[in-house]
XYZ file of C-alpha atoms in Angstrom:
729
model
C -48.010 168.234 43.982
C -48.783 164.457 43.894
C -46.523 161.373 44.366
C -46.886 158.119 42.398
C -45.080 154.735 43.105
C -44.365 152.576 40.050
C -43.045 148.924 40.155
C -41.879 147.353 36.938
C -41.320 143.495 36.798
C -39.565 142.154 33.747
C -37.976 139.018 35.055
C -35.861 141.083 37.416
C -36.615 142.881 40.574
C -36.779 146.635 40.074
C -36.483 149.292 42.696
C -39.360 151.563 43.399
C -39.260 154.871 41.621
C -41.109 157.825 43.075
C -42.340 160.309 40.519
C -43.000 163.853 41.623
C -45.478 165.856 39.651
C -45.932 169.646 40.205
C -49.429 170.876 39.996
C -48.608 174.502 39.410
C -45.756 176.763 38.217
C -45.726 178.369 41.660
C -44.614 175.106 43.241
C -41.924 174.754 40.565
C -40.471 178.186 41.309
C -40.600 177.503 45.042
C -38.664 174.265 44.587
C -36.043 176.008 42.444
C -35.664 178.681 45.059
C -35.081 176.055 47.766
C -32.405 174.352 45.690
C -30.624 177.640 44.766
C -27.754 178.468 47.102
C -28.298 181.467 49.347
C -26.498 184.630 48.136
C -23.466 185.804 50.012
C -24.220 188.618 52.434
C -23.377 192.101 51.052
C -21.310 194.280 53.304
C -23.113 197.510 54.097
C -21.026 200.698 54.094
C -20.316 202.314 57.425
C -22.865 204.586 59.009
C -20.756 207.693 58.457
C -20.537 206.911 54.706
C -24.278 206.423 54.431
C -24.846 209.625 56.404
C -22.469 211.566 54.135
C -24.249 210.315 51.033
C -27.592 211.281 52.472
C -26.337 214.736 53.398
C -24.841 215.226 49.924
C -28.064 214.110 48.265
C -30.098 216.496 50.369
C -27.631 219.355 49.885
C -27.469 218.986 46.096
C -31.154 218.359 45.542
C -32.940 220.923 43.412
C -35.460 221.628 46.160
C -32.617 222.364 48.582
C -30.960 224.714 46.128
C -34.275 226.428 45.496
C -34.875 226.837 49.224
C -31.334 228.166 49.721
C -31.750 230.678 46.913
C -35.080 231.715 48.398
C -33.578 232.284 51.851
C -30.519 234.127 50.544
C -32.565 236.229 48.161
C -35.063 237.490 50.712
C -32.432 237.898 53.403
C -30.284 240.035 51.094
C -33.358 242.016 50.086
C -33.608 243.110 53.719
C -29.860 243.769 54.012
C -29.771 245.672 50.742
C -32.907 247.623 51.609
C -31.374 248.596 54.943
C -28.223 249.773 53.194
C -30.208 251.800 50.656
C -32.427 253.433 53.289
C -29.391 254.160 55.476
C -27.598 255.780 52.558
C -30.658 257.807 51.638
C -30.957 258.954 55.242
C -27.263 259.808 55.406
C -27.446 261.724 52.127
C -30.527 263.553 53.338
C -29.045 264.517 56.708
C -25.488 265.352 55.570
C -23.682 267.021 52.678
C -22.377 263.681 51.389
C -24.399 263.926 48.154
C -22.864 267.287 47.297
C -19.343 266.110 48.063
C -19.844 263.062 45.855
C -21.132 265.116 42.916
C -18.213 267.551 43.296
C -15.737 264.652 43.020
C -17.520 263.282 39.941
C -17.489 266.675 38.214
C -13.823 267.260 39.057
C -12.840 263.812 37.807
C -14.623 264.509 34.517
C -13.033 267.951 34.207
C -16.398 269.775 34.403
C -15.225 272.635 36.590
C -18.304 274.835 36.189
C -20.496 271.986 37.340
C -18.185 271.318 40.286
C -18.428 274.982 41.308
C -22.232 274.869 41.111
C -22.378 271.778 43.328
C -20.031 273.428 45.822
C -22.362 276.444 46.048
C -25.332 274.152 46.596
C -23.437 272.388 49.368
C -22.669 275.674 51.081
C -26.323 276.716 50.972
C -27.328 273.349 52.411
C -24.875 273.713 55.324
C -26.101 277.228 56.109
C -29.721 276.109 56.135
C -28.851 273.103 58.301
C -27.042 275.334 60.801
C -30.049 277.626 60.935
C -32.381 274.694 61.617
C -30.145 273.453 64.433
C -30.052 276.876 66.085
C -33.812 277.063 65.883
C -34.013 273.594 67.410
C -32.057 274.792 70.476
C -34.642 277.496 71.111
C -37.567 275.153 70.494
C -38.071 273.855 74.153
C -38.468 277.351 75.582
C -40.838 278.350 72.809
C -42.709 275.071 73.163
C -43.182 275.592 76.918
C -44.489 279.092 76.405
C -46.781 277.903 73.614
C -48.082 275.039 75.793
C -48.816 277.353 78.744
C -50.549 279.911 76.582
C -52.456 277.218 74.708
C -53.619 275.512 77.931
C -54.770 278.780 79.507
C -56.540 279.863 76.348
C -58.169 276.438 75.964
C -59.365 276.337 79.586
C -60.698 279.890 79.361
C -62.484 279.095 76.137
C -64.100 275.982 77.632
C -65.249 277.911 80.723
C -66.648 280.699 78.554
C -68.484 278.133 76.471
C -69.814 276.505 79.670
C -70.996 279.879 80.981
C -72.910 280.525 77.776
C -74.553 277.078 78.023
C -75.445 277.686 81.698
C -77.159 280.969 80.861
C -78.993 279.385 77.954
C -80.171 276.399 80.015
C -80.623 278.379 83.249
C -78.553 275.692 84.988
C -75.164 276.536 86.648
C -73.943 272.915 86.215
C -73.462 273.536 82.481
C -70.455 275.754 83.262
C -68.161 272.706 83.632
C -69.873 270.554 80.954
C -67.468 271.427 78.063
C -64.438 270.908 80.283
C -65.736 267.512 81.461
C -66.417 266.479 77.863
C -62.825 267.212 76.924
C -61.570 265.307 79.966
C -63.761 262.322 79.015
C -62.461 262.408 75.396
C -58.893 262.358 76.674
C -59.782 259.435 78.906
C -61.201 257.445 75.991
C -58.154 258.273 73.876
C -55.916 256.881 76.613
C -58.029 253.722 76.846
C -57.969 253.170 73.059
C -54.230 253.896 72.943
C -53.509 251.378 75.692
C -55.465 248.719 73.783
C -53.865 249.455 70.404
C -50.336 250.060 71.674
C -49.577 246.410 72.363
C -50.318 245.112 68.804
C -48.625 248.170 67.311
C -45.511 247.552 69.387
C -45.467 243.987 68.119
C -46.231 244.785 64.469
C -44.041 247.895 64.215
C -40.670 246.113 63.793
C -42.178 243.661 61.330
C -43.692 246.484 59.289
C -40.289 248.208 59.215
C -38.676 244.934 58.146
C -41.292 244.504 55.411
C -40.600 248.025 54.186
C -36.855 247.375 54.017
C -37.502 244.089 52.203
C -39.668 245.867 49.634
C -36.965 248.476 48.978
C -34.375 245.749 48.451
C -36.727 243.763 46.209
C -37.440 246.769 43.996
C -33.726 247.537 43.636
C -32.800 243.849 43.151
C -30.084 243.864 45.818
C -29.746 240.068 45.767
C -27.044 238.477 43.553
C -28.069 237.118 40.169
C -27.580 233.452 41.179
C -30.125 233.856 44.000
C -32.834 235.314 41.750
C -35.619 233.193 40.254
C -34.845 231.548 36.916
C -37.114 234.002 35.109
C -35.136 236.973 36.475
C -31.560 235.708 36.207
C -31.080 236.679 32.541
C -29.991 240.273 32.029
C -30.584 240.152 28.284
C -32.550 243.160 27.190
C -32.019 245.014 30.472
C -31.992 248.814 30.013
C -28.510 250.282 29.931
C -27.650 252.382 32.986
C -24.338 253.947 34.097
C -23.846 251.306 36.768
C -24.306 248.508 34.213
C -21.749 250.081 31.842
C -19.186 250.599 34.598
C -19.671 247.052 35.905
C -19.283 245.672 32.350
C -16.015 247.588 31.934
C -14.784 246.547 35.375
C -15.341 242.863 34.579
C -13.724 243.100 31.131
C -10.594 241.303 32.250
C -8.250 244.323 32.023
C -6.444 244.469 35.364
C -5.402 248.118 35.127
C -8.958 249.163 34.243
C -10.450 247.201 37.125
C -7.991 248.658 39.646
C -8.599 252.188 38.372
C -12.384 251.822 38.707
C -12.091 250.405 42.217
C -9.809 253.283 43.219
C -12.209 255.971 41.998
C -14.267 257.713 44.673
C -17.305 257.650 42.404
C -16.815 253.975 41.437
C -16.092 254.888 37.816
C -19.064 257.170 37.117
C -16.732 259.981 35.999
C -15.585 257.833 33.061
C -18.981 258.070 31.359
C -20.631 260.799 29.386
C -24.427 261.090 29.629
C -26.130 258.075 28.071
C -28.194 259.295 25.114
C -30.786 257.564 22.977
C -29.388 256.868 19.504
C -31.851 255.224 17.133
C -32.698 251.713 18.252
C -30.123 251.834 21.052
C -28.098 254.122 23.274
C -24.709 255.772 22.944
C -22.139 256.650 25.584
C -18.542 257.876 25.518
C -16.111 256.224 27.948
C -12.938 258.099 28.901
C -10.468 255.404 29.868
C -8.111 255.918 32.822
C -4.391 256.343 32.274
C -2.659 253.091 31.401
C -5.633 251.611 29.513
C -5.560 251.801 25.707
C -8.562 251.884 23.426
C -7.246 248.784 21.605
C -7.622 246.702 24.767
C -11.324 247.543 24.943
C -11.922 247.092 21.203
C -10.316 243.652 21.264
C -12.782 242.520 23.952
C -15.966 243.410 22.122
C -17.651 240.060 22.653
C -16.967 239.980 26.387
C -18.127 243.576 26.773
C -21.351 242.769 24.921
C -22.006 239.753 27.140
C -21.315 241.829 30.254
C -23.905 244.323 29.005
C -26.463 241.561 28.429
C -26.245 241.855 24.629
C -25.066 239.772 21.699
C -21.782 240.707 20.069
C -23.442 242.180 16.967
C -25.520 244.499 19.189
C -22.509 246.411 20.535
C -20.274 248.619 18.386
C -17.046 250.176 19.665
C -15.615 253.207 17.881
C -13.069 255.872 18.727
C -14.416 259.223 19.894
C -12.711 262.535 19.022
C -11.296 262.920 22.542
C -8.096 261.093 23.472
C -8.345 257.748 25.338
C -12.076 257.695 24.682
C -14.181 254.955 23.115
C -17.736 255.440 21.951
C -20.108 252.583 22.707
C -23.302 252.109 20.758
C -25.506 249.509 22.426
C -28.599 248.303 20.610
C -31.880 247.491 22.264
C -32.070 243.730 22.590
C -33.252 242.216 19.290
C -33.688 245.594 17.569
C -31.154 244.830 14.824
C -33.073 241.741 13.815
C -36.104 243.850 12.912
C -36.284 244.863 9.200
C -36.070 248.513 8.220
C -38.672 250.210 6.040
C -38.796 250.145 2.228
C -36.644 252.389 0.081
C -37.950 255.943 -0.505
C -37.549 255.187 -4.214
C -40.263 252.559 -3.946
C -42.543 254.534 -1.642
C -42.379 257.920 -3.397
C -43.035 257.690 -7.124
C -42.299 261.397 -7.553
C -38.777 261.113 -6.160
C -36.121 262.376 -8.581
C -32.339 262.364 -8.565
C -29.628 264.900 -9.267
C -26.029 263.700 -9.303
C -24.665 267.165 -8.520
C -26.974 268.230 -5.707
C -28.578 265.039 -4.369
C -27.591 261.919 -2.445
C -28.768 258.357 -2.903
C -31.073 257.100 -0.082
C -29.281 253.861 0.692
C -30.677 252.825 4.065
C -30.419 253.656 7.765
C -27.476 253.882 10.105
C -27.538 252.214 13.494
C -28.972 255.345 15.090
C -32.019 254.991 12.856
C -31.172 258.080 10.793
C -31.439 258.026 7.011
C -28.089 257.206 5.385
C -27.445 258.748 1.968
C -24.447 258.624 -0.360
C -23.164 261.473 -2.498
C -22.007 259.855 -5.733
C -20.704 262.902 -7.594
C -17.330 262.093 -9.189
C -16.667 259.265 -6.748
C -15.387 255.809 -7.580
C -17.057 253.061 -5.553
C -16.064 249.610 -4.359
C -18.356 247.198 -2.523
C -17.233 243.775 -1.440
C -18.279 240.902 0.791
C -18.996 237.207 0.879
C -21.247 235.588 -1.683
C -25.038 235.862 -1.338
C -24.982 238.639 1.266
C -26.761 241.343 -0.782
C -23.842 242.931 -2.624
C -25.558 243.157 -6.006
C -28.809 244.439 -4.479
C -26.956 247.170 -2.567
C -24.971 248.236 -5.652
C -28.047 248.118 -7.874
C -30.036 250.289 -5.448
C -27.521 253.106 -5.945
C -27.656 252.732 -9.722
C -31.482 252.772 -9.707
C -31.490 256.069 -7.831
C -28.895 257.614 -10.129
C -30.846 256.375 -13.148
C -33.599 258.819 -12.196
C -31.179 261.564 -13.330
C -31.715 261.508 -17.086
C -28.268 262.954 -17.844
C -26.335 259.926 -16.533
C -25.073 257.214 -18.892
C -24.513 253.661 -17.683
C -22.240 250.949 -19.057
C -22.647 247.746 -17.107
C -20.839 244.395 -17.051
C -22.614 241.774 -14.959
C -20.120 238.918 -14.724
C -22.525 236.787 -12.718
C -24.959 236.690 -15.610
C -28.162 235.592 -13.842
C -30.298 238.586 -14.803
C -29.727 240.780 -11.737
C -29.127 243.754 -14.055
C -31.547 242.765 -16.816
C -33.873 245.712 -16.091
C -31.136 248.043 -17.427
C -31.768 246.755 -20.949
C -32.831 249.874 -22.820
C -31.422 252.063 -20.055
C -27.669 251.344 -20.188
C -25.752 251.901 -23.430
C -23.717 248.731 -22.719
C -24.966 245.672 -20.845
C -22.702 242.622 -20.741
C -24.137 239.604 -18.928
C -22.313 236.337 -18.458
C -19.729 234.580 -16.255
C -17.319 233.268 -18.914
C -13.793 234.441 -19.652
C -15.068 235.939 -22.916
C -17.591 238.050 -20.976
C -14.763 239.157 -18.674
C -12.747 240.175 -21.737
C -15.754 242.204 -22.955
C -15.871 243.903 -19.541
C -12.190 244.784 -19.984
C -12.939 246.273 -23.425
C -15.750 248.299 -21.833
C -13.423 249.782 -19.186
C -10.712 250.415 -21.805
C -13.255 252.268 -23.903
C -14.023 254.284 -20.771
C -10.308 255.182 -20.633
C -10.435 256.338 -24.260
C -13.558 258.360 -23.442
C -11.929 260.155 -20.521
C -8.946 261.011 -22.725
C -11.296 262.555 -25.281
C -12.993 264.483 -22.478
C -9.675 265.769 -21.165
C -8.948 267.274 -24.576
C -12.478 268.662 -24.854
C -12.256 270.200 -21.375
C -9.063 272.017 -22.316
C -10.714 273.326 -25.477
C -13.781 274.512 -23.529
C -11.721 276.936 -21.455
C -13.640 276.046 -18.267
C -11.818 276.931 -15.062
C -14.347 275.122 -12.842
C -13.878 271.658 -14.306
C -17.007 269.937 -15.578
C -19.848 272.009 -14.138
C -23.436 270.883 -13.647
C -24.533 273.052 -16.563
C -21.929 271.480 -18.873
C -22.977 267.985 -17.790
C -26.620 268.822 -18.569
C -26.167 270.560 -21.888
C -22.992 269.165 -23.499
C -23.184 265.450 -24.455
C -19.397 265.260 -24.309
C -19.447 265.722 -20.520
C -22.543 263.802 -19.469
C -21.790 261.667 -16.382
C -20.596 258.202 -17.345
C -20.765 255.394 -14.784
C -18.936 252.140 -15.512
C -20.272 249.269 -13.373
C -18.502 245.911 -13.136
C -20.324 243.463 -10.890
C -18.291 240.408 -9.809
C -15.091 242.194 -10.806
C -12.990 239.353 -9.407
C -13.862 237.433 -12.587
C -12.147 240.149 -14.656
C -9.056 240.129 -12.439
C -8.814 236.322 -12.626
C -9.411 236.106 -16.398
C -6.694 233.846 -17.944
C -7.272 234.929 -21.557
C -4.726 236.988 -23.502
C -5.303 239.605 -26.156
C -3.959 239.682 -29.702
C -0.852 241.463 -28.432
C -0.108 238.730 -25.906
C -1.089 240.822 -22.898
C -3.295 239.037 -20.338
C -6.743 240.410 -19.646
C -6.534 239.478 -15.980
C -3.811 239.681 -13.360
C -2.499 242.263 -10.964
C 0.601 243.509 -12.780
C 1.181 246.355 -15.193
C 0.742 243.939 -18.097
C -2.880 243.231 -17.070
C -5.326 245.054 -19.331
C -8.219 245.198 -16.845
C -5.946 246.208 -13.975
C -4.341 249.020 -15.940
C -7.661 250.241 -17.360
C -9.219 250.387 -13.875
C -6.213 252.283 -12.554
C -6.382 254.835 -15.342
C -10.072 255.462 -14.715
C -9.289 255.913 -11.022
C -6.422 258.279 -11.749
C -8.036 260.489 -14.404
C -11.744 259.796 -14.728
C -13.205 261.664 -11.757
C -12.365 265.128 -13.067
C -14.269 264.532 -16.320
C -17.292 262.699 -14.874
C -16.149 259.148 -15.650
C -16.454 256.921 -12.577
C -15.968 253.217 -11.961
C -18.143 251.168 -9.598
C -16.977 247.664 -8.798
C -18.578 244.871 -6.844
C -16.472 241.890 -5.841
C -16.666 239.027 -3.392
C -14.250 237.422 -0.949
C -11.447 239.987 -1.485
C -7.832 238.841 -1.763
C -4.712 240.432 -3.204
C -5.155 238.257 -6.286
C -8.746 239.182 -7.149
C -8.675 242.752 -5.811
C -5.226 244.395 -6.084
C -4.234 246.992 -3.520
C -3.835 249.855 -6.011
C -7.350 249.284 -7.350
C -9.108 249.008 -3.990
C -7.308 252.088 -2.685
C -8.406 254.058 -5.740
C -12.072 253.985 -4.698
C -13.442 257.050 -2.912
C -16.295 255.078 -1.311
C -15.409 251.652 0.083
C -18.174 249.464 1.462
C -18.075 245.941 2.842
C -20.737 243.450 3.735
C -19.831 240.549 5.987
C -16.361 239.111 5.290
C -14.612 236.147 6.792
C -11.532 237.614 8.453
C -10.118 240.864 9.776
C -7.492 240.730 7.021
C -10.260 240.801 4.420
C -11.927 243.668 6.293
C -8.684 245.627 6.008
C -8.519 244.878 2.294
C -12.080 246.054 1.827
C -12.032 249.220 3.951
C -8.406 249.999 4.725
C -6.376 249.895 7.920
C -7.562 253.273 9.177
C -11.243 252.293 9.147
C -10.659 248.929 10.851
C -8.349 250.438 13.463
C -11.074 253.017 14.099
C -13.681 250.346 14.868
C -15.027 249.190 11.490
C -15.729 245.462 11.793
C -17.464 243.881 8.776
C -15.867 240.589 9.847
C -18.013 240.771 12.998
C -21.283 240.878 11.056
C -23.352 237.694 11.026
C -23.324 235.832 7.735
C -26.898 235.362 6.525
C -28.492 237.255 9.417
C -26.954 240.662 8.595
C -27.691 240.402 4.912
C -27.594 243.821 3.274
C -25.748 245.470 6.172
C -22.642 247.307 4.958
C -19.793 249.083 6.697
C -18.884 252.179 4.671
C -15.674 254.190 4.793
C -14.239 257.011 2.750
C -15.709 260.036 1.050
C -19.327 260.590 0.087
C -20.970 259.371 3.290
C -21.720 261.472 6.373
C -19.544 260.434 9.291
C -19.736 261.559 12.895
C -16.785 263.709 14.042
C -13.782 261.486 14.653
C -15.366 258.452 13.011
C -13.744 256.629 10.100
C -16.717 254.488 9.080
C -20.466 254.045 9.443
C -22.606 250.898 9.463
C -25.646 251.093 7.183
C -28.594 248.714 6.922
C -29.478 249.085 3.253
C -32.975 249.111 1.827
C -33.778 246.000 -0.187
C -35.315 246.541 -3.625
C -36.525 243.260 -5.119
C -36.561 242.370 -8.804
C -40.103 243.547 -9.543
C -39.530 246.874 -7.790
C -36.207 247.305 -9.602
C -37.920 246.715 -12.949
C -40.553 249.312 -12.117
C -37.891 251.854 -11.150
C -35.964 251.140 -14.338
C -39.095 251.747 -16.412
C -39.600 255.029 -14.590
C -36.003 256.008 -15.473
C -36.445 255.021 -19.126
C -39.382 257.411 -19.405
C -36.980 260.280 -18.657
C -34.727 259.426 -21.580
C -34.960 259.233 -25.308
C -34.732 255.706 -26.654
C -31.453 254.095 -25.571
C -29.989 251.277 -27.625
C -28.197 248.781 -25.421
C -25.137 247.014 -26.827
C -24.013 243.666 -25.454
C -20.589 243.715 -27.093
C -17.689 246.183 -27.013
C -15.007 246.086 -29.650
C -11.533 245.539 -28.309
C -10.098 248.511 -30.187
C -6.413 249.165 -30.635
C -4.436 247.825 -27.720
C -1.167 249.080 -26.355
C 1.896 246.823 -26.297
C 4.209 248.182 -23.564
C 7.039 245.737 -24.361
C 7.084 246.697 -28.051
C 6.937 250.366 -27.108
C 9.906 249.941 -24.753
C 11.888 248.259 -27.526
C 10.969 251.116 -29.861
C 12.122 253.867 -27.501
C 15.402 252.034 -26.839
C 16.289 252.394 -30.504
C 19.885 251.442 -31.222
C 21.141 252.112 -27.711
C 22.473 248.942 -26.058
C 21.127 250.169 -22.739
C 19.248 253.219 -21.513
C 18.587 254.722 -18.092
C 15.142 253.844 -16.761
C 14.270 257.498 -16.213
C 15.008 258.244 -19.856
C 12.959 255.233 -20.964
C 9.981 256.536 -18.966
C 10.369 259.992 -20.482
C 10.491 258.625 -24.030
C 7.468 256.410 -23.386
C 5.476 259.438 -22.142
C 6.420 261.343 -25.293
C 5.492 258.388 -27.501
C 2.019 257.805 -25.956
C 1.082 260.402 -23.307
C -2.352 258.945 -22.658
C -0.918 255.530 -21.867
C 2.411 256.266 -20.203
C 2.040 259.722 -18.686
C 1.493 258.336 -15.183
C 4.052 255.536 -15.406
C 6.664 255.347 -12.683
C 9.594 252.999 -12.211
C 7.259 250.433 -10.615
C 5.129 249.969 -13.744
C 8.207 249.758 -15.959
C 9.818 247.192 -13.705
C 6.647 245.031 -13.542
C 6.393 244.872 -17.334
C 10.055 243.908 -17.756
C 10.170 241.486 -14.825
C 7.226 239.607 -16.301
C 9.379 238.737 -19.359
C 12.720 238.227 -17.541
C 14.132 241.545 -18.747
C 14.183 243.416 -15.447
C 16.199 246.648 -15.178
C 19.613 246.327 -13.548
C 22.322 248.596 -12.245
C 25.172 249.745 -14.466
C 27.712 252.299 -13.244
C 25.471 252.954 -10.240
C 22.265 253.739 -12.186
C 19.288 251.587 -13.182
C 19.241 250.800 -16.911
C 17.171 248.785 -19.369
C 19.094 246.352 -21.587
C 18.018 246.335 -25.224
C 19.256 242.763 -25.811
C 17.048 241.420 -23.027
C 14.015 243.296 -24.346
C 14.533 242.025 -27.903
C 15.060 238.488 -26.589
C 11.780 238.734 -24.668
C 9.974 239.932 -27.803
C 11.406 237.015 -29.764
C 10.307 234.497 -27.155
C 6.809 235.982 -27.039
C 6.474 235.860 -30.815
C 7.653 232.252 -30.828
C 5.114 231.308 -28.124
C 2.355 233.071 -30.054
C 3.313 231.129 -33.184
C 3.136 227.851 -31.304
C -0.329 228.747 -30.022
C -1.498 229.441 -33.574
C -0.155 226.087 -34.796
C -1.925 224.273 -32.018
């Protein structure tokens, strides 16, 4: 920094001005620092606060936690190893093991096994008593043996010395063997005295190391003290202790108390754990006061306690009372794909509807799952894009290998999933519109007309066995007919009406599709006419109760709620453990829960979970071509004529005649006489639904239900007027 003095004279005296010039930025910053006021002193916290913070930092540091886990882990390894060795020693020296096994067998009700363990315990006690008595006599026998052994040894050494003395012609050799033995004993004492000190020091540490190793192998330390790589129990093999601990920690107080009160710590609750496919299976007999529902409702928590995901544990009811059957998958096993369909692998595979079963996939045990389709109506449902069409089509492709079966198919999705049945099915309707849904209704109604013709033909045939396999093979009138409606919800929701004013869709007795499906369910099975339906996202509107309950085989892929699961499979199956709503959307694609007839179920089970084989489009086309080769040329129609339709309201008006009112029972009787095929199965419910739909519901008169002719004629007039307005428009 330099200073300069400048004097300016301009007629006036000027004061001197001193200019300061900084040579460097460092000097500038130093000057600014000198001019800046000093900061106020900051109060430091008390010593005890700073000490507490330091202690907390040290205590919560990751290295501290790691060191603490290390110390606790290895310390508890020693403690646990000591406990295990002590228990092993106690079991080996006493009859505790036998007493424990007797209690387990008695708790499980296995009396023969309890008797066998009691006999083993008695034998053990007798042998132990004998050993103790022999031990009392051991000192006397040991003394005698020592005296005899010493005398014999000394005599032997002297004899050996005498022989050496004679051989060497030197009397000093007589004591040579004895002196050699004495010298060997001396050296042994010297070596022992040298080694004894280190052994005395190392002995306790070696014992401690052994106990530590036992505890480490049995993992006696708590999970939080284990290394991070060993804390996860996912994938751990299932053992009885793991199952009991999982049940104990399920959050059911009565179950926990009962397990803690058991002498065997709950082991008597379990059956033997058996390998079942890609997992294990075990029956659990619950103690009194614990219901099976309480365990079923805690499936997720039980799975997590077992070190599994929820979808890897299935809970079903076993045949025995108060018993649940647990199937526990190997970790990740259910995410592995199953093999290809036998239809694809074996080109020589054939089908026979009467004697065979469709290879559909594998159950959770890994066993082949097959469906018997003979005279069984089928319903499969689930969320969209979960493999419903592929699963339904796989069954049809197997059945198509039986050349006697006729197919009539309505694909109301219309994207070509069933296109390979062109030239194989006699009817193939493809499209998502209301008109396509109406065609599907005509197809099912034609199936109703066909079953009525077959009923008459069966009576004329005189068969007392129904439609036999021979009749189905040789008589075209009785060949198996399978009606398939994929995306059936479109048919139920169809808003179109027929020429008679009846709606195609709906869930009432006026619905043409609903009534046609019911009639096939009621009468078709006996004459080899069956209906297969596939639908998605079931509700009461798109899958009426009477229709879903008419299916012999009910299958469900993943659905959204338990209510939908009950709609798909029924209350009995869901209450028995069926849980399609627990499947994983997208991940469990093609996995179905099946209930009803036609599928092999374990004793006491109401459903089975099947992982279906996937047959892609190219494979399906190849299988369809193989099926076509077994048939004469089949002409496929894409349209079904509507045919004459029934008008229940007009028929009711006709049977009323001139009577102002008529009892409902008499109306039903007259309807059955007028058109037996249509009204034979009608009950009061169907009659009421038809009349309520047009505001002409039956009412009571003189204590009996009657139908009023004036109301029926008024309803007909209104309908005709509405139809006329529609035509004008």
